[in-house]
Short mmCIF file of C-alpha atoms and ligand atoms in Angstrom, two decimals:
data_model
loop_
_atom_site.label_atom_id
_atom_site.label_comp_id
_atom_site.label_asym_id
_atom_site.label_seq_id
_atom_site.Cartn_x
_atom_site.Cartn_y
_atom_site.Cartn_z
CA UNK A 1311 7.18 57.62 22.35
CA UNK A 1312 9.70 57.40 19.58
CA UNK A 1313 11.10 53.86 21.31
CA UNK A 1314 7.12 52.50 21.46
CA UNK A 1315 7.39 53.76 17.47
CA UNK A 1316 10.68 51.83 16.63
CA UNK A 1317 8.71 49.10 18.57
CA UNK A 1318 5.91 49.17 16.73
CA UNK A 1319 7.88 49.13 13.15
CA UNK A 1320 9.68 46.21 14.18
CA UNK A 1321 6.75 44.42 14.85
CA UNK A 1322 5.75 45.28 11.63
CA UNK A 1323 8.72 44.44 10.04
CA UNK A 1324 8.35 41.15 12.16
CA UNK A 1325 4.64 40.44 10.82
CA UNK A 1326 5.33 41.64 7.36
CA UNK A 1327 8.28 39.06 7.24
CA UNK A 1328 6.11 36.26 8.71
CA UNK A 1329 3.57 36.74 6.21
CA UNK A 1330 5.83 36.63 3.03
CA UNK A 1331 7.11 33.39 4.04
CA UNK A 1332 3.84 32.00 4.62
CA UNK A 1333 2.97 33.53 0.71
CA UNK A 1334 6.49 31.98 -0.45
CA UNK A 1335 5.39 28.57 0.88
CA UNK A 1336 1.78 28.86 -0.61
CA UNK A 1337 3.70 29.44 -4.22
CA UNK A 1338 5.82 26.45 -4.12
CA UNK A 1339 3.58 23.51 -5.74
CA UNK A 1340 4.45 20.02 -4.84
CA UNK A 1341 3.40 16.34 -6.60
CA UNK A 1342 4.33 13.14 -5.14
CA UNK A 1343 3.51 9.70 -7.33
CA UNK A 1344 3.51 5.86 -6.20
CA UNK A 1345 3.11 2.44 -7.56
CA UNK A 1346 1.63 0.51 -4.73
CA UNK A 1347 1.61 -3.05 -5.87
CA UNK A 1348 -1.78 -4.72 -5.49
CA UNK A 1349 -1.61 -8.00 -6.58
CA UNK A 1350 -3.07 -10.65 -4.68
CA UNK A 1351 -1.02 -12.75 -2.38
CA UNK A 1352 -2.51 -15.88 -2.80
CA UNK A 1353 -3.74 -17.91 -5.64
CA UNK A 1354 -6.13 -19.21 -6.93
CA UNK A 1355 -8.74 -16.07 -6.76
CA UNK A 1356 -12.20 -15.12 -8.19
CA UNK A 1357 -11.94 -13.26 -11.15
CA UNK A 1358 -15.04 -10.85 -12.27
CA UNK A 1359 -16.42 -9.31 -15.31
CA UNK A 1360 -18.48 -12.28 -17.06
CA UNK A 1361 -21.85 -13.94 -16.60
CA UNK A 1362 -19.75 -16.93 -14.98
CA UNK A 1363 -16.76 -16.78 -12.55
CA UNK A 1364 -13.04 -17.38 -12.90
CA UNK A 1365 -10.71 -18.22 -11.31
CA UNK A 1366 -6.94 -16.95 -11.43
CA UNK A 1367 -4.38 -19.25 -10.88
CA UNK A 1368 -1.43 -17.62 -12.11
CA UNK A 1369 -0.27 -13.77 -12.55
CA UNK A 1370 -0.15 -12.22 -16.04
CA UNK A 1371 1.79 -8.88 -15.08
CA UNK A 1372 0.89 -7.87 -11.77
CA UNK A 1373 -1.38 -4.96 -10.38
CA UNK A 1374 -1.00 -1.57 -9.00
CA UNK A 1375 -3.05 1.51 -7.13
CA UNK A 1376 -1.59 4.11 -9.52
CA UNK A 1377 -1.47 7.15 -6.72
CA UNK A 1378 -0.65 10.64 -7.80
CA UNK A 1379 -0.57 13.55 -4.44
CA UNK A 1380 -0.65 17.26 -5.19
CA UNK A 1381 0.01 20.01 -3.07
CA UNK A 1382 -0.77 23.90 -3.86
CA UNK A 1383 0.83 24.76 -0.58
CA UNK A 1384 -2.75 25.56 0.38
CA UNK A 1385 -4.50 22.73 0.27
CA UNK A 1386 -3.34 18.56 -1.19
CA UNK A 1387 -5.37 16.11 -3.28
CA UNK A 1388 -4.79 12.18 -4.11
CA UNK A 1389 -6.11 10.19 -6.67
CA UNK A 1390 -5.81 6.19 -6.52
CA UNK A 1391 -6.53 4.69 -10.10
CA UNK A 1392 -6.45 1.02 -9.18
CA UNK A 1393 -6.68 -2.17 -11.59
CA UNK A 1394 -9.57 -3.50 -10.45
CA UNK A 1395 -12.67 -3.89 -12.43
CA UNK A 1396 -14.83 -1.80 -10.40
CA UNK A 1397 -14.66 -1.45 -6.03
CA UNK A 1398 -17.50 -0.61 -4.05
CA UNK A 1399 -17.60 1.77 -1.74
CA UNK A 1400 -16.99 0.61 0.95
CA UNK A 1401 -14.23 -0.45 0.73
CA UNK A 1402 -12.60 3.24 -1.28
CA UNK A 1403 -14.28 4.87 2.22
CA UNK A 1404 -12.18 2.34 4.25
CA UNK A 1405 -8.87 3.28 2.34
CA UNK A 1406 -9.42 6.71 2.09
CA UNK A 1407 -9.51 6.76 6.31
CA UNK A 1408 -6.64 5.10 6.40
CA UNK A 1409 -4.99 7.24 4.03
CA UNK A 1410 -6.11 10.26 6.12
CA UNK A 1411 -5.11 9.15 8.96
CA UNK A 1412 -1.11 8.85 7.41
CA UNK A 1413 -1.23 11.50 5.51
CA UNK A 1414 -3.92 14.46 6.78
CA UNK A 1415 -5.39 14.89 3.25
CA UNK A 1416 -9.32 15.02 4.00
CA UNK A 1417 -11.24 11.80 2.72
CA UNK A 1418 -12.96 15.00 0.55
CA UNK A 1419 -10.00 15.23 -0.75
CA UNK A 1420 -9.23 11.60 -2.35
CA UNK A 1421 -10.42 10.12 -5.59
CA UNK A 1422 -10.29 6.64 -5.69
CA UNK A 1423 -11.07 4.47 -8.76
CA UNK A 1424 -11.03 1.41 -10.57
CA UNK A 1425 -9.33 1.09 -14.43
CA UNK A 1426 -12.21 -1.38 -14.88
CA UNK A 1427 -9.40 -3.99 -16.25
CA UNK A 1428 -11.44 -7.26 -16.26
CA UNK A 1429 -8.80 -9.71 -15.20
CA UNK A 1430 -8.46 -8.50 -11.65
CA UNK A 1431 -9.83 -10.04 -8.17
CA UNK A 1432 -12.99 -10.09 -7.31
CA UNK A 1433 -13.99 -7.52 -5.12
CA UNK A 1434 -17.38 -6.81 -5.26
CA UNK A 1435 -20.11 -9.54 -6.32
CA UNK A 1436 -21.81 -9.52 -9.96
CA UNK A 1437 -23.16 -11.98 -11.32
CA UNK A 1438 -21.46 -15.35 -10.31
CA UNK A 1439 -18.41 -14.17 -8.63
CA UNK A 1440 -17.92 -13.28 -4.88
CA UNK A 1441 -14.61 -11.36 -3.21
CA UNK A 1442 -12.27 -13.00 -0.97
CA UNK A 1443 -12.65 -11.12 1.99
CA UNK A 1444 -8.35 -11.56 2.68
CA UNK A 1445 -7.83 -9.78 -0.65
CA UNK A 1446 -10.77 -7.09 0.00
CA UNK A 1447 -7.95 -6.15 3.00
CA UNK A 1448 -5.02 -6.18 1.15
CA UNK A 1449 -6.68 -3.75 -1.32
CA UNK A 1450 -8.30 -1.06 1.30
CA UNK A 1451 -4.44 -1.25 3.33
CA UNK A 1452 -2.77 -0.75 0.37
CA UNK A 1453 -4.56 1.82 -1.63
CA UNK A 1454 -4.49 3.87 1.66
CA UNK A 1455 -0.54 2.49 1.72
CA UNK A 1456 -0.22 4.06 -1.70
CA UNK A 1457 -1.64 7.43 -1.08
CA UNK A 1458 0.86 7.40 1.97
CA UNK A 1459 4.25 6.75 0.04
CA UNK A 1460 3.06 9.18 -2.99
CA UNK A 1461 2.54 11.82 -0.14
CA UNK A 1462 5.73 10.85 1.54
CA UNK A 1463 7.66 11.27 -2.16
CA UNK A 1464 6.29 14.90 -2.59
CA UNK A 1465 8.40 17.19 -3.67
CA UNK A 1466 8.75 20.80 -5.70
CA UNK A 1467 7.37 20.05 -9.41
CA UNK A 1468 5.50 21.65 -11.87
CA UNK A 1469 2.46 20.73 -13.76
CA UNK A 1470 0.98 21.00 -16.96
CA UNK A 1471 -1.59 19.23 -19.52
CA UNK A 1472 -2.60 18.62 -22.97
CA UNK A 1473 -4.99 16.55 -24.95
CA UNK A 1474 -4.72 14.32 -27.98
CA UNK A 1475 -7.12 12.09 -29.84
CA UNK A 1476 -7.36 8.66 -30.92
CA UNK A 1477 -10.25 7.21 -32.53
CA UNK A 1478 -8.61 4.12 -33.73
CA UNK A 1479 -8.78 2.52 -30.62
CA UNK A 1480 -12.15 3.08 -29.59
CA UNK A 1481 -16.01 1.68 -30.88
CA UNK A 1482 -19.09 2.22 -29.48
CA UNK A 1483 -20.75 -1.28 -28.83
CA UNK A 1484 -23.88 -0.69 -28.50
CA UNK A 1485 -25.80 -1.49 -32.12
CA UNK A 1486 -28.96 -0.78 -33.79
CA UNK A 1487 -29.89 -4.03 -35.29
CA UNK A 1488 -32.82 -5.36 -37.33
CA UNK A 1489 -35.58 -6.32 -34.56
CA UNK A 1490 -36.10 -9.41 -35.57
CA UNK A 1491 -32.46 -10.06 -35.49
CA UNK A 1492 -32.11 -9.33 -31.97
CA UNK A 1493 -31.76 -12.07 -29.31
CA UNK A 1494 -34.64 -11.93 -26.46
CA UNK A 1495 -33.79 -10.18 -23.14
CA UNK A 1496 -32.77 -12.60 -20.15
CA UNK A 1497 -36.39 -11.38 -18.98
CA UNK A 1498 -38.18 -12.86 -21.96
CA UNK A 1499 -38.86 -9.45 -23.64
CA UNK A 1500 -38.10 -8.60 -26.81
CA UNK A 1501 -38.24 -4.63 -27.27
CA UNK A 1502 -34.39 -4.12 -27.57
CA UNK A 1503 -33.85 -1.77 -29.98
CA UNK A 1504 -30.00 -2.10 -29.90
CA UNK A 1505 -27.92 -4.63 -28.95
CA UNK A 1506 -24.15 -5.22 -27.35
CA UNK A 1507 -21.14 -7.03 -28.47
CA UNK A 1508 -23.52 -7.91 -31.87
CA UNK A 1509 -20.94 -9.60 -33.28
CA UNK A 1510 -18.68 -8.47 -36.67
CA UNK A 1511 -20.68 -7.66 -39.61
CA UNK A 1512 -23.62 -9.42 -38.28
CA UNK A 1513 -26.85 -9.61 -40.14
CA UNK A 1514 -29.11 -6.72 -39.97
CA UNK A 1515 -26.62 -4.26 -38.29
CA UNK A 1516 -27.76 -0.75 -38.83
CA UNK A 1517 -25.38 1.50 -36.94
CA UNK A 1518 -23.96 2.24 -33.48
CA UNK A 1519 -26.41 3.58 -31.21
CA UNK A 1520 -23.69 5.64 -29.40
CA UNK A 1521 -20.79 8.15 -29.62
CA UNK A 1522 -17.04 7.66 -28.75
CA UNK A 1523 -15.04 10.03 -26.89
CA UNK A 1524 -11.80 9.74 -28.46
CA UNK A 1525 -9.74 12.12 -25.82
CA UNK A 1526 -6.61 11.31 -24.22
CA UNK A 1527 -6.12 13.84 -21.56
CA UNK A 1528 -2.48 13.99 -20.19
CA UNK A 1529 -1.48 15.81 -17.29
CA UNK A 1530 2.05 16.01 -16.22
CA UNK A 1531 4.31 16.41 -13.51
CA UNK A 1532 7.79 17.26 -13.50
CA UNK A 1533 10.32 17.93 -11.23
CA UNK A 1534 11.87 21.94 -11.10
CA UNK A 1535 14.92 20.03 -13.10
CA UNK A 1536 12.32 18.81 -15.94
CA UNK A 1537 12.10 15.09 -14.78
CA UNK A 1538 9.65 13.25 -15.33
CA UNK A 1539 7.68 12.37 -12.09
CA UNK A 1540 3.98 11.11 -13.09
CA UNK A 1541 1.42 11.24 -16.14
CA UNK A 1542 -1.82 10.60 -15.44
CA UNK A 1543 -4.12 9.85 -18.21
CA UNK A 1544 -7.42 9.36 -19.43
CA UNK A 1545 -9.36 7.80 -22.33
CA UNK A 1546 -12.67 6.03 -22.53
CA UNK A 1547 -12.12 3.03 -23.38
CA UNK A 1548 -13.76 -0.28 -21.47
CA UNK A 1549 -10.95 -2.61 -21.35
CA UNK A 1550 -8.84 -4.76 -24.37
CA UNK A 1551 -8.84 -8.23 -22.62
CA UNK A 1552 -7.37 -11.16 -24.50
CA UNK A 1553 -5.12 -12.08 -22.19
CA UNK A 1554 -5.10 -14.84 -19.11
CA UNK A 1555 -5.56 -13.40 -15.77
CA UNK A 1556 -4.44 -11.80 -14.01
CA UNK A 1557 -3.34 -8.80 -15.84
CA UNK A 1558 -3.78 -5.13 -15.42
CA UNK A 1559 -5.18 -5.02 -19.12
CA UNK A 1560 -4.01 -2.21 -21.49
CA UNK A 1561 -3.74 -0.01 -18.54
CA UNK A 1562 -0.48 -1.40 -16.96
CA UNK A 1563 0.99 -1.27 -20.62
CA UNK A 1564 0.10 1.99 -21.04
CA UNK A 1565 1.99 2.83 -17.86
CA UNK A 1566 4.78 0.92 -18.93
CA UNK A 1567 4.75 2.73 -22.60
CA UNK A 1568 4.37 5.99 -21.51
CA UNK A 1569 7.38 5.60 -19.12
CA UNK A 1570 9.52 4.43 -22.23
CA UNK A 1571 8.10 7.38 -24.39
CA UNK A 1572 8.76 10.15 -21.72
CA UNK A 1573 12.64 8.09 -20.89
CA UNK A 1574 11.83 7.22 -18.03
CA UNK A 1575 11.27 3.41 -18.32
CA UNK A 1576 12.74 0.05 -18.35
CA UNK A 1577 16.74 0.32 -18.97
CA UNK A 1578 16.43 4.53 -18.72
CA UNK A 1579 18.83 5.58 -15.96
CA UNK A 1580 17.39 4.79 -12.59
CA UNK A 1581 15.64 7.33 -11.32
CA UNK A 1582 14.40 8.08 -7.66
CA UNK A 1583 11.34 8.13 -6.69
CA UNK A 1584 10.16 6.29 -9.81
CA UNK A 1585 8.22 7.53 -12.67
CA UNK A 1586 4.19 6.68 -12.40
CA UNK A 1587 2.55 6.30 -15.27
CA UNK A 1588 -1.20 6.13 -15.24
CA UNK A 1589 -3.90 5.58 -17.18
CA UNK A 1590 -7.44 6.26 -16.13
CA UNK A 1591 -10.99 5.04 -17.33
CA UNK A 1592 -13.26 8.08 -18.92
CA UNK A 1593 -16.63 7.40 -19.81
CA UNK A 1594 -16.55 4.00 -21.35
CA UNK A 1595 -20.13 2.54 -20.39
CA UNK A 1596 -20.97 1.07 -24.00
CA UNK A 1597 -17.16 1.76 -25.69
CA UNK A 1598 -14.90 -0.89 -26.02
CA UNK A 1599 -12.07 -1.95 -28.71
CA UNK A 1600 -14.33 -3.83 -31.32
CA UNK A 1601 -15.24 -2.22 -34.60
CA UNK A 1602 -18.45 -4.40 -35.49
CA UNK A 1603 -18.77 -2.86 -38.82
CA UNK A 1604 -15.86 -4.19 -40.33
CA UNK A 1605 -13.96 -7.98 -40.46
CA UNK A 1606 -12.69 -8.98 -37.68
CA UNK A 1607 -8.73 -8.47 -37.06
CA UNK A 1608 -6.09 -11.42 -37.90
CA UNK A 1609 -6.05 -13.67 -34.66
CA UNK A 1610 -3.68 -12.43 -32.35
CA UNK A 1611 -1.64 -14.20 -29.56
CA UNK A 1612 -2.39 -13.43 -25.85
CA UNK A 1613 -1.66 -9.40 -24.69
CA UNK A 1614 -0.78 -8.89 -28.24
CA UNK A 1615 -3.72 -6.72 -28.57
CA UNK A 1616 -3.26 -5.17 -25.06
CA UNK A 1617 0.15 -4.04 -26.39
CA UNK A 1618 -0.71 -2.90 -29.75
CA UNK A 1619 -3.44 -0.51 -28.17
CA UNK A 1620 -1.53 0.39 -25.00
CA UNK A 1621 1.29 1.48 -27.82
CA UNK A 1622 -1.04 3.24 -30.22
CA UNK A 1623 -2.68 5.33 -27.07
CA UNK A 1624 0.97 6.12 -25.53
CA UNK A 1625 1.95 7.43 -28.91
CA UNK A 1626 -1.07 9.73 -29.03
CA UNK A 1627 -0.80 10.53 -25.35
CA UNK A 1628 3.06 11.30 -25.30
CA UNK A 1629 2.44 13.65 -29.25
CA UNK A 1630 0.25 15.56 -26.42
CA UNK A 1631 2.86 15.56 -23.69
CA UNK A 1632 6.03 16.97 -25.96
CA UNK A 1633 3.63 20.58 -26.55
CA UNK A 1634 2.66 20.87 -22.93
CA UNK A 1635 3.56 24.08 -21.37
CA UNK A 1636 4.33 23.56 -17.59
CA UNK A 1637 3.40 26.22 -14.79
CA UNK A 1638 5.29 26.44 -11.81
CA UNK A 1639 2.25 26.56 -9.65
CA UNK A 1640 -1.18 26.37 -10.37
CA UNK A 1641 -4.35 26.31 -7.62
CA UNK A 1642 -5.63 23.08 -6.65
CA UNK A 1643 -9.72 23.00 -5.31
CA UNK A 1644 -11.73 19.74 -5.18
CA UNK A 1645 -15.49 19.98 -4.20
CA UNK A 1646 -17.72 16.40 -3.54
CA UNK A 1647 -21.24 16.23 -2.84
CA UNK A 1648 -23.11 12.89 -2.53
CA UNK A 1649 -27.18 12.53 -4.05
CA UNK A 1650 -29.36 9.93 -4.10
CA UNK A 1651 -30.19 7.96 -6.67
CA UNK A 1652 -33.55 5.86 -7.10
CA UNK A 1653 -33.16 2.08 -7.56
CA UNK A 1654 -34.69 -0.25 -10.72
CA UNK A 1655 -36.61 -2.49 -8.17
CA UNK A 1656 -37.65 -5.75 -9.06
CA UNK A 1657 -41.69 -6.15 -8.49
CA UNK A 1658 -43.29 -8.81 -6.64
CA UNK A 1659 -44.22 -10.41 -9.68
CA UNK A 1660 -40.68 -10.94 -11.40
CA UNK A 1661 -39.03 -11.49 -7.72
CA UNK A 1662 -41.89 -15.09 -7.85
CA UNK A 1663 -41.00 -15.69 -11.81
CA UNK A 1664 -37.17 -15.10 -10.82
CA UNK A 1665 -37.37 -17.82 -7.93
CA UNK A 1666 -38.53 -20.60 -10.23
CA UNK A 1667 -36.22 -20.08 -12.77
CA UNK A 1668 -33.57 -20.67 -10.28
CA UNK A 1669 -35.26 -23.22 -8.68
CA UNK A 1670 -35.74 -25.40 -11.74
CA UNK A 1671 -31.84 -24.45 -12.84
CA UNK A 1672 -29.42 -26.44 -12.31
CA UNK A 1673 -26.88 -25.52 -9.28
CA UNK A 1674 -24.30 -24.57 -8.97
CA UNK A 1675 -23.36 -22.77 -11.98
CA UNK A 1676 -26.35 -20.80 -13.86
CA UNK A 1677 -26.21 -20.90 -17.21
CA UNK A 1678 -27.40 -18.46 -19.74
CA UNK A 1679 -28.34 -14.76 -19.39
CA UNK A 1680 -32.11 -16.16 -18.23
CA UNK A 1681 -30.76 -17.58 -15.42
CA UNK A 1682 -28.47 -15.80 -14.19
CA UNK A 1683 -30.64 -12.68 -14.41
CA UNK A 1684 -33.11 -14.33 -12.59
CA UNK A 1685 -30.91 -14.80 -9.75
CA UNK A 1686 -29.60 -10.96 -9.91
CA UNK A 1687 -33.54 -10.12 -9.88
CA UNK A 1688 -33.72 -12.38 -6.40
CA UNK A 1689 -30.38 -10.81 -4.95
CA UNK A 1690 -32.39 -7.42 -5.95
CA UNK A 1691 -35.10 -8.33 -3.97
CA UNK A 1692 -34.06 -6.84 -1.07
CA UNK A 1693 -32.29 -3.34 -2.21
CA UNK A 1694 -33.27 0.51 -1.01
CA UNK A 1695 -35.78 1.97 -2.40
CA UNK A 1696 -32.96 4.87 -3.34
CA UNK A 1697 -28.81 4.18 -2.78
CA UNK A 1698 -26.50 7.53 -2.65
CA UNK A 1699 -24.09 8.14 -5.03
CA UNK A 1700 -20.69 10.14 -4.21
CA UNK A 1701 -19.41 12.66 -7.27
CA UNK A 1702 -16.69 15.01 -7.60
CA UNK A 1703 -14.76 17.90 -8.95
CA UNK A 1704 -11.09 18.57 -9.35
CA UNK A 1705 -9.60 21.49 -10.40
CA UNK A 1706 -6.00 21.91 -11.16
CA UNK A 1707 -5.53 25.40 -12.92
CA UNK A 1708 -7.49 25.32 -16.03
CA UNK A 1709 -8.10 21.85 -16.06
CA UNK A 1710 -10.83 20.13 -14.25
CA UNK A 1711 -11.37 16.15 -13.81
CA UNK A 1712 -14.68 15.18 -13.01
CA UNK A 1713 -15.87 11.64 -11.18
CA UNK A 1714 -18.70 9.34 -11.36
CA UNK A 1715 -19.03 5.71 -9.64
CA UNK A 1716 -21.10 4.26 -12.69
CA UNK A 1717 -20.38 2.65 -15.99
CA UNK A 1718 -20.95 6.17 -17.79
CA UNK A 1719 -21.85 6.01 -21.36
CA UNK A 1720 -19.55 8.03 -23.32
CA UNK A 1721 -22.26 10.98 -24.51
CA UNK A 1722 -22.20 11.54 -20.67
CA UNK A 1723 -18.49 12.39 -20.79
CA UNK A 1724 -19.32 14.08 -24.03
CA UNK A 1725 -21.72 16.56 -22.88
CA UNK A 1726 -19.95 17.36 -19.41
CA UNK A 1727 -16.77 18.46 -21.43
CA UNK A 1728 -19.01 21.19 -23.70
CA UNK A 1729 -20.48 22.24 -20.74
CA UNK A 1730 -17.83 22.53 -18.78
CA UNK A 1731 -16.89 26.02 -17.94
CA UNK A 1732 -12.77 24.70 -18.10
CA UNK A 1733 -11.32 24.85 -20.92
CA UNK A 1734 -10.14 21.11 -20.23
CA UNK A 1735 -12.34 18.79 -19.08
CA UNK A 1736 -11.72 15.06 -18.73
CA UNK A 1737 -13.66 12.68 -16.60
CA UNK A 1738 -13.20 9.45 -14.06
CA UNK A 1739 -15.69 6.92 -13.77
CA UNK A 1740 -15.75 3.79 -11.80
CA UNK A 1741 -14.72 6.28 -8.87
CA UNK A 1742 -15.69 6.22 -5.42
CA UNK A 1743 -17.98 3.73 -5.39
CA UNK A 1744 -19.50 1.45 -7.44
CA UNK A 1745 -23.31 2.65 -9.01
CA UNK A 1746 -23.72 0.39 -11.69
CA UNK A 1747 -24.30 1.39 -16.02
CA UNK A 1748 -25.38 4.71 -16.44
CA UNK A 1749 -26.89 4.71 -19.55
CA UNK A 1750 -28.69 8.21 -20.63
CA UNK A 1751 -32.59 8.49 -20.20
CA UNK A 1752 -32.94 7.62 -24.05
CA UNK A 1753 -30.28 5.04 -24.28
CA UNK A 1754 -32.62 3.31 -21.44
CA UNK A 1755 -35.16 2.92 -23.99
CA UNK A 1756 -33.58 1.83 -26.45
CA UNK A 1757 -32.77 -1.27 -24.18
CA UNK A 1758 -29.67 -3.68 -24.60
CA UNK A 1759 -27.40 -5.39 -22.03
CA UNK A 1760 -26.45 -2.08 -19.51
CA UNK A 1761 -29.73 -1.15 -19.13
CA UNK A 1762 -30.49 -4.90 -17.84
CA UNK A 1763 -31.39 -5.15 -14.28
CA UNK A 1764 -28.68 -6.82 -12.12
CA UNK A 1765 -26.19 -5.41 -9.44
CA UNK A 1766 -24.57 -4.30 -12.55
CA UNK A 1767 -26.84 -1.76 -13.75
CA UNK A 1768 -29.71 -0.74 -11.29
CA UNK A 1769 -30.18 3.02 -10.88
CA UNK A 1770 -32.65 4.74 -12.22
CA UNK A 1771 -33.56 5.83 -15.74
CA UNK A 1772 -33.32 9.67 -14.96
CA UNK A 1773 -30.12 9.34 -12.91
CA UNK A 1774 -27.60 10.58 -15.54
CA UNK A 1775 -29.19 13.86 -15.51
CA UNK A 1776 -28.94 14.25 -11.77
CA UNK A 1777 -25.64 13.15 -11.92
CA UNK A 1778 -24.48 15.94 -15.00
CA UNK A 1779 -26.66 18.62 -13.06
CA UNK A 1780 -24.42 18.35 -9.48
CA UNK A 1781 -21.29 17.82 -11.38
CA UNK A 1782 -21.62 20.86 -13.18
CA UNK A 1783 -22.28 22.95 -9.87
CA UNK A 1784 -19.89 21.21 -8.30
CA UNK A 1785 -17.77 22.76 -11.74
CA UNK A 1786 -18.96 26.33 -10.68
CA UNK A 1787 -17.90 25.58 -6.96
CA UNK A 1788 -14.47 24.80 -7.71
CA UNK A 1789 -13.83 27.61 -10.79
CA UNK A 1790 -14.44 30.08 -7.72
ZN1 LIG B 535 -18.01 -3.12 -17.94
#
């Protein structure tokens, strides 16, 4: 009896021991970071992000899949901010198998997004550019390449965040303007209340129709020694441009900055793995870097701009980083439900009136919004009557990073960070797919360039409230 006792306590012992290991490893939080090089292998390539094609023929500074793993002991996560100017989904589903398959993190488990830089391969078709399917498989292998060397680089860190703001960098485009000021839609209508890109100080400019979002959300990883591994960051902010392609925009400068800032970058002691600096895209739908109200800036040589911005958001970014108070281990959770979405068909009528526009055009390259339109309107002709539309929540602590795979006006962002039960919120758009504009219900009406129908802006005029609505229960899911 007393030996089946002794037994039993040692089994006990035995268990007890078992099970405080398996709590010690659950406590020890891991990050992992990579900069998988993306940049095409050959030249020339199809550029997108305008009405008309380009074509690259040299490299600017090259591209990366920015990949960031983390690992609660319980459960990892990866997020793949890529310069691209937006990837469909099909092609994020493909990498994210891949990366599964290296690396066991569910597909659930992977946010993959474009900066929305718009000197960067084609790789899905708007307007009058088309991928090259050999680049389409570099991408997919090496985002999912990425994900697997960030995973492989893991190791104990901690993790903290902060948020500054910077409004300097940052306009909405989107103007009211004098009605009889404003240009015609490519469809011939002319009930445009507001229009894009209006040009500086413009005749009959009333006001912007829009907010900004001027957070930079910084969250940090350091090594147990205080090194720095990875920021990842976010602002709302289209893109700069001004520069040749290709180029990863103000987002590889950023990267580059923000390494220099934190000591970590060019000429800093060599440190292994490398420091990854990244820098995603909020909810920039209808913000970009132009302040229309006032005189346009001196003429500036090519990346100039890029650099001046990239700089002015580090500086704002890293002010945030220096008060960040880092936790040793913090729970992960990541919930992702997909909805459908109704589709802006074309009718029967405009699909006739779009076919002899094109018809009487002359080939091969459109020109002017009427045309080209006309030809999204045909492409169009054939779409769902509803597409599905993949969104997602991240928590990491008290922070919690929500995704959309649309253009997403900044009030969007605005109004999921007040409702947000986290006390930091910051958002990812252009993720997991690509959806389109997603301008608000009203914005729709007031009309302008993203509310346009192409392939560039096609779902539904109630869709941004379906989209806040599951992103804010997917909130609740992940706060549990
Ligand atoms: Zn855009």
């Amino acid at each position: 009896m007393k030996s089946l006792r002794c037994l039993c306590l040692l089994l006990f012992t035995l268990i007890s021991m078992t099970e405080l290991s398996a709590a010690d490893t659950a406590k020890t939080f891991r990050a992992g970071a990579f900069a998988q090089d993306i940049t095409p292998k050959k030249l020339p390539i199809s550029v997108n992000g305008n009405m008309r094609d380009t074509l690259a023929t040299k490299v600017h500074d090259p591209l990366h899949a920015r990949c960031l793993v983390l690992d609660d002991g319980r459960m990892k996560l990866a997020i793949a901010v890529c310069d691209s100017c937006m990837i469909p989904r099909e092609i994020m589903d493909a990498a994210k198998q891949r990366a599964t398959k290296a690396t066991g993190i569910p597909e659930n488990h992977i946010l993959i997004s474009a900066t929305h830089t718009h000197e960067a391969p084609t790789v899905g078709g708007v307007f009058q550019s088309d991928p090259d399917p050999d680049y389409v498989q570099q991408l997919t292998e090496q985002i999912a390449e990425g994900i697997t060397k960030a995973h492989a680089l893991r190791q104990p860190a901690k993790i903290g965040w902060g948020v500054g703001k910077n409004s300097e960098q940052v306009f909405n485009r989107r103007w009211f303007r004098e009605a009889d000021k404003i240009p015609a839609d490519p469809f011939d209508g002319k009930t445009d209340q507001v229009q894009m890109n209006p040009g500086y100080q413009s005749p009959g400019l009333i006001k912007p129709a829009g907010p900004i979002d001027p957070d930079v959300t910084v969250i940090a990883v350091q090594s147990l020694g205080g090194k720095p591994l990875a920021i990842l960051a976010n602002y709302s902010l289209h893109y700069v441009g001004g520069v040749e392609p290709l180029s990863a925009d103000y987002f590889g400068a950023f990267a580059e900055r923000i390494a220099q800032l934190v000591g970590a970058g060019a000429g800093a002691e060599k440190v292994d793995p490398a420091f990854v600096g990244i820098m995603s895209n909020g909810t920039s739908g209808d913000c970009n870097n132009i302040n229309f109200g006032k005189e346009p800036p001196p003429k500036s040589q090519p990346y100039e701009r890029i650099k001046l911005v990239a700089d002015s958001v580090a500086q704002t970014a890293f002010a945030a980083y220096t008060s960040i108070k880092y936790h040793d281990w913090v729970p992960l959770a990541m919930a992702e439900r997909e909805i459908e979405l109704g589709v802006r068909r074309p009718s029967e009528a405009e699909i006739v009136r779009a076919k002899e526009i094109v018809a009487q055009a002359k080939q091969p390259i459109l020109q002017g919004l009427k045309e080209v339109y006309a030809r999204e309107t045909i492409l169009m002709a054939n779409y769902p009557p509803t597409v599905k539309a993949r969104l997602q929540a991240i928590r990491i602590g008290e922070l919690a990073i929500l995704s959309s795979p649309c253009e997403t006006f900044a009030e969007i962002g605005l109004d999921l960070k007040r409702r947000s039960p986290f006390p930091t919120t910051c958002t990812i758009e252009l993720a997991n797919g690509y959806n389109g504009y997603l301008p608000t219900p009203e914005q729709h009406k007031l009309g302008g360039y993203e509310t346009w129908r192409a392939r560039s802006s096609y779902v539904e005029v109630d869709s941004s409230p379906k989209i806040v609505k599951t992103l804010l229960e997917l909130l609740t899911e992940v706060r549990k």
